PDB file of C-alpha atoms in Angstrom:
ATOM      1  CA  UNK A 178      14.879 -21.446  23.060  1.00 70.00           C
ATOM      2  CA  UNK A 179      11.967 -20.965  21.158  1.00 86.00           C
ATOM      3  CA  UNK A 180      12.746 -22.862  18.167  1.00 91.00           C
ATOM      4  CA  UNK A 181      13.053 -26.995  18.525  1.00 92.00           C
ATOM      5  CA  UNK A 182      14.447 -28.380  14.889  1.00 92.00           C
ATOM      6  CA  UNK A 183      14.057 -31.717  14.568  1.00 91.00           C
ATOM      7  CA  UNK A 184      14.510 -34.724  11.635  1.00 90.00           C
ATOM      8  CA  UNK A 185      12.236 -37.185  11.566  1.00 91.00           C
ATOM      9  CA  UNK A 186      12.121 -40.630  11.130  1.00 93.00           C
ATOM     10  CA  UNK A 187      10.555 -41.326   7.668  1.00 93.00           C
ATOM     11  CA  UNK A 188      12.318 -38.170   6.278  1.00 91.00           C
ATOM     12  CA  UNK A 189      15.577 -37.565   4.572  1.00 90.00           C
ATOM     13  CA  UNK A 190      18.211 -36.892   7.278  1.00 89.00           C
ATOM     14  CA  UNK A 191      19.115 -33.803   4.999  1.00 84.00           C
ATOM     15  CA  UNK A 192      22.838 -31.642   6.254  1.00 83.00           C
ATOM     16  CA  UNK A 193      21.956 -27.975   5.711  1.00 86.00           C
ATOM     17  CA  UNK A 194      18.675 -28.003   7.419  1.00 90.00           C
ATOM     18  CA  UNK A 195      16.122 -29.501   9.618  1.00 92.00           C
ATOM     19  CA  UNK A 196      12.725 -31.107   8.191  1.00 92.00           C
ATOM     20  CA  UNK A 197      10.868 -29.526  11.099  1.00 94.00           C
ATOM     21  CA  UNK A 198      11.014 -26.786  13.698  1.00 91.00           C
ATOM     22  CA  UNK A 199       8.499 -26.651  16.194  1.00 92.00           C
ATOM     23  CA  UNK A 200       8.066 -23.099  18.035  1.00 90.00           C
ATOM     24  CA  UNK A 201       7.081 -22.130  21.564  1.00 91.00           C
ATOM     25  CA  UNK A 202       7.464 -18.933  21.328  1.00 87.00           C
ATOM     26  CA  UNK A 203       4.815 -15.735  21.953  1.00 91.00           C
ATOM     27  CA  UNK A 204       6.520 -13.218  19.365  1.00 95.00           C
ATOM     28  CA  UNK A 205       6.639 -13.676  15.626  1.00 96.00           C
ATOM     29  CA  UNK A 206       8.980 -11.804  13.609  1.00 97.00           C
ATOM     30  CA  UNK A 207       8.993 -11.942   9.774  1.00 97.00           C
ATOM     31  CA  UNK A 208      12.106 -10.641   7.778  1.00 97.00           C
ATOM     32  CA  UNK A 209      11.549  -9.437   4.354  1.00 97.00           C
ATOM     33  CA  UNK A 210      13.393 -10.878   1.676  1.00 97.00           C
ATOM     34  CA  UNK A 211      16.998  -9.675   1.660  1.00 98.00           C
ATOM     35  CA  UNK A 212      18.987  -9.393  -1.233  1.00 98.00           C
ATOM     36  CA  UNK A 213      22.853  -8.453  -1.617  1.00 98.00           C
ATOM     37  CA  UNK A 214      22.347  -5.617  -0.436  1.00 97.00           C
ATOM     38  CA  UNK A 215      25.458  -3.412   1.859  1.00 97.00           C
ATOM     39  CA  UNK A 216      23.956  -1.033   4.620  1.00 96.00           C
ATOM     40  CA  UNK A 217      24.114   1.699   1.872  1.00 97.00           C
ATOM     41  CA  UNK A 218      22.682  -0.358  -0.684  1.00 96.00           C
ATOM     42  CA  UNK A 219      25.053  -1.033  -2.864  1.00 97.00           C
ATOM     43  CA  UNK A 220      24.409  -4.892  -4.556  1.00 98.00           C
ATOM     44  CA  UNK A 221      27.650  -6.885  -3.314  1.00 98.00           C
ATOM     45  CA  UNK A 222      28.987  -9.657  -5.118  1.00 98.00           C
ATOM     46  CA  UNK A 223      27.800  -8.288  -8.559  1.00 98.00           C
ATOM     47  CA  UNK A 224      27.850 -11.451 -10.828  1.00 98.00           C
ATOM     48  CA  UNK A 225      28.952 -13.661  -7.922  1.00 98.00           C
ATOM     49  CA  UNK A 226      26.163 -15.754  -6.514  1.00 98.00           C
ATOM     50  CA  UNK A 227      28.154 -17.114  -3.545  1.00 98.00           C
ATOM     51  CA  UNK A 228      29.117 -13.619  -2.120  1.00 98.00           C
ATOM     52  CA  UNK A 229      25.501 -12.814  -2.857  1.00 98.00           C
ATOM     53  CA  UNK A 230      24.070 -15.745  -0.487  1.00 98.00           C
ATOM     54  CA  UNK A 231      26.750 -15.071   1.422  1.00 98.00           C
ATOM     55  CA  UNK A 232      25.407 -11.164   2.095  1.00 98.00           C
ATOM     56  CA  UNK A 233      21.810 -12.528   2.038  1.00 98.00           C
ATOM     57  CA  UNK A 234      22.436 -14.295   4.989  1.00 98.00           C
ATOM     58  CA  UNK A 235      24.865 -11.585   6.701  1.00 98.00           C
ATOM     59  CA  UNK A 236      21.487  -9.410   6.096  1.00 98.00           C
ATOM     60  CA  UNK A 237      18.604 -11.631   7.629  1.00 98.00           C
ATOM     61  CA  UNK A 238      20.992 -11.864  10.602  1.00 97.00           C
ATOM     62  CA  UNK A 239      20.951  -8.459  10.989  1.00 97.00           C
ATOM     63  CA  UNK A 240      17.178  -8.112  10.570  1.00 97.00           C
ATOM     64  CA  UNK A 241      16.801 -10.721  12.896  1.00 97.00           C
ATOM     65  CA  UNK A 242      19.317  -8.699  15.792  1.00 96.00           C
ATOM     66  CA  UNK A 243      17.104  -6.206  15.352  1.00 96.00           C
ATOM     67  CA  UNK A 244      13.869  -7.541  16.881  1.00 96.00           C
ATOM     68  CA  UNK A 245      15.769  -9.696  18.985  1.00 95.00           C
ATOM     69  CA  UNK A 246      16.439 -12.758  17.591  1.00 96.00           C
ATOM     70  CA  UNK A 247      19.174 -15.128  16.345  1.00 95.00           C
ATOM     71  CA  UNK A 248      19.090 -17.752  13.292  1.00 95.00           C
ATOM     72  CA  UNK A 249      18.423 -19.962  16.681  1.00 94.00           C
ATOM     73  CA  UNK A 250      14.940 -18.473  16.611  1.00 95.00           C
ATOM     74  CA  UNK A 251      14.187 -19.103  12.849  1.00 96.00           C
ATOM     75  CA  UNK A 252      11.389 -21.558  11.902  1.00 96.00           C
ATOM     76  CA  UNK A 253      11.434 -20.930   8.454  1.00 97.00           C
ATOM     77  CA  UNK A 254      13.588 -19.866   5.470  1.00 97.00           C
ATOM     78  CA  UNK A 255      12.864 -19.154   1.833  1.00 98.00           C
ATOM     79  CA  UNK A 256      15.331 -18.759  -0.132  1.00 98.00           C
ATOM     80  CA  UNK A 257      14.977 -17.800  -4.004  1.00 98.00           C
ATOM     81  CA  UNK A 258      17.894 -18.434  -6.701  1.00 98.00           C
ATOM     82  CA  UNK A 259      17.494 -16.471 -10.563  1.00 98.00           C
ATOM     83  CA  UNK A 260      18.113 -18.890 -12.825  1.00 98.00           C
ATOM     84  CA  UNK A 261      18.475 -21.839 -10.406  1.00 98.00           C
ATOM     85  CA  UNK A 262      19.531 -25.393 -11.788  1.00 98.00           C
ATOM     86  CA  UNK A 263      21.031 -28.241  -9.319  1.00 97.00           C
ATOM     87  CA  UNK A 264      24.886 -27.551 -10.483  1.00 98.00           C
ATOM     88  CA  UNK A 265      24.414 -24.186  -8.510  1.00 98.00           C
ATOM     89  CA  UNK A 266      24.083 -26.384  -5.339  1.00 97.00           C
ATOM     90  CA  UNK A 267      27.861 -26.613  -4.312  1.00 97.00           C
ATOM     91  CA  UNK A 268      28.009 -22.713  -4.591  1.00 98.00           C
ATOM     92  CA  UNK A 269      24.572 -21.602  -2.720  1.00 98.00           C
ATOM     93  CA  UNK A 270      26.263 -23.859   0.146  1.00 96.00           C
ATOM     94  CA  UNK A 271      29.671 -22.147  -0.293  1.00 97.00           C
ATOM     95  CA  UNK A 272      27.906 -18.876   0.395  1.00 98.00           C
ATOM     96  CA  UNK A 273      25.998 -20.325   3.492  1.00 97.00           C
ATOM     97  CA  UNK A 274      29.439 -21.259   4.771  1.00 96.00           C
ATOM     98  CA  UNK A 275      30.887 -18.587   4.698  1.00 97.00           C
ATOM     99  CA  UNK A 276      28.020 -16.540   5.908  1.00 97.00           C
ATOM    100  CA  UNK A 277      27.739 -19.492   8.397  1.00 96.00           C
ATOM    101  CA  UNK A 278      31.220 -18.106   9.605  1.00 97.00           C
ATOM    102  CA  UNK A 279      30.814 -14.278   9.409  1.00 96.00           C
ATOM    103  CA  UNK A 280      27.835 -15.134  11.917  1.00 96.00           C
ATOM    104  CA  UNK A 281      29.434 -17.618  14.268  1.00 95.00           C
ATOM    105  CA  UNK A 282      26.466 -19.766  13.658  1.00 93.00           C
ATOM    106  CA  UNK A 283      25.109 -22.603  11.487  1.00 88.00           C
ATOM    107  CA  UNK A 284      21.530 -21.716   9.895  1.00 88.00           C
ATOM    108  CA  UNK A 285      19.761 -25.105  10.071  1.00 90.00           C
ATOM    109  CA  UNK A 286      15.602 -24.244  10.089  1.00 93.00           C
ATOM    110  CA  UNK A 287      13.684 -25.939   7.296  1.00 94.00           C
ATOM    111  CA  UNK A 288      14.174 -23.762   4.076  1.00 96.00           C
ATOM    112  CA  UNK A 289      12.576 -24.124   0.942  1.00 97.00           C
ATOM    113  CA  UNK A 290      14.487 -23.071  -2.181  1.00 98.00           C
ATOM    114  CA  UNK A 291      12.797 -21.644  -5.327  1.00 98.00           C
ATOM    115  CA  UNK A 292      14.256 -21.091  -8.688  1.00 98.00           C
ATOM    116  CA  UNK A 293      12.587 -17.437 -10.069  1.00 98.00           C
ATOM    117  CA  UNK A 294      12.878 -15.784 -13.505  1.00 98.00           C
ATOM    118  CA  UNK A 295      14.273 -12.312 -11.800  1.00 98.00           C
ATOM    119  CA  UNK A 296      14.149 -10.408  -8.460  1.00 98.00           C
ATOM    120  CA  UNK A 297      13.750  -6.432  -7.923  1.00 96.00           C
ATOM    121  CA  UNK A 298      17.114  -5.746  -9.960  1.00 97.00           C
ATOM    122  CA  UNK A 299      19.171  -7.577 -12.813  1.00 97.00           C
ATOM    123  CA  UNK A 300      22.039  -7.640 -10.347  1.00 98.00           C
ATOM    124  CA  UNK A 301      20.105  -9.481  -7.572  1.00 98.00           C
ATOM    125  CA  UNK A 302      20.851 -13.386  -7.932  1.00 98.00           C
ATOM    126  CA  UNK A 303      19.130 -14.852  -4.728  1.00 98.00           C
ATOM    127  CA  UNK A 304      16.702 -13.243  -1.993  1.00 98.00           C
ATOM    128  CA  UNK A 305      16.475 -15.240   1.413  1.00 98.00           C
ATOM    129  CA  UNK A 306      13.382 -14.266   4.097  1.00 98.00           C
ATOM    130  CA  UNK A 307      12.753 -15.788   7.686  1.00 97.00           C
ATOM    131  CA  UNK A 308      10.393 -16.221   9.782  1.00 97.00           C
ATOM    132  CA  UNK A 309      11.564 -16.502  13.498  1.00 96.00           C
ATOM    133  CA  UNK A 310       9.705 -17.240  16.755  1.00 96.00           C
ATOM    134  CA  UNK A 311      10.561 -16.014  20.119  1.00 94.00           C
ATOM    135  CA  UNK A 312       9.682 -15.688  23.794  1.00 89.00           C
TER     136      UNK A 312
END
């Protein structure tokens, strides 16, 4: 594997990612920011930010099939919330879950999580993008 994730001493010993991943890898692959989008995109989970994560995530794993790679090979992930305040916390990590179990894996590479005013569309309530590493 490409991809080492790793909490350090000194840091928060945080659940739904890693403080660090350290690559080996030769091949970069960068995933765009994807939104709720279905393959013939259609927004899903209109309203719903949970179903929304929840497709984000269904999305950047299918992005990341694509040039070869698993959410075993991802370094990084940004993920960006309209409107974001803290009590949206419990459902941002309901739609991870369940995305989590669409995928048959548990996305754990540092993330960083920004609140934004909008995305491309009124209907879009969180974009997530990756950056992956492999051999």
């Amino acid at each position: 594997m490409a991809i080492t994730l790793v909490n350090p001493a000194g840091l928060p010993d945080i659940d739904v990612y890693r403080q660090v991943s350290v690559a080996s890898g030769t091949q970069l692959v960068f995933v765009a920011g994807q939104v709720a989008w279905d393959a013939d995109g259609a927004t899903v989970g209109e309203g719903d930010l949970a179903a929304q994560v929840e497709q984000c995530y269904v999305n950047v794993g299918t992005a990341l099939a694509a040039a070869g790679a698993t959410f075993a090979d991802v370094a990084k992930l940004n993920v960006h919330v309209v409107d974001w305040t803290p009590d949206k916390m419990p459902v941002l990590l309901e739609g991870i879950a369940r995305a989590s179990a669409r995928l048959g894996v548990t996305p754990a590479a540092p993330a960083t999580l920004l609140g934004v005013a909008a995305l491309d569309v009124p209907e879009h309530l969180v974009e997530v993008e990756a950056t992956a590493v492999v051999d």
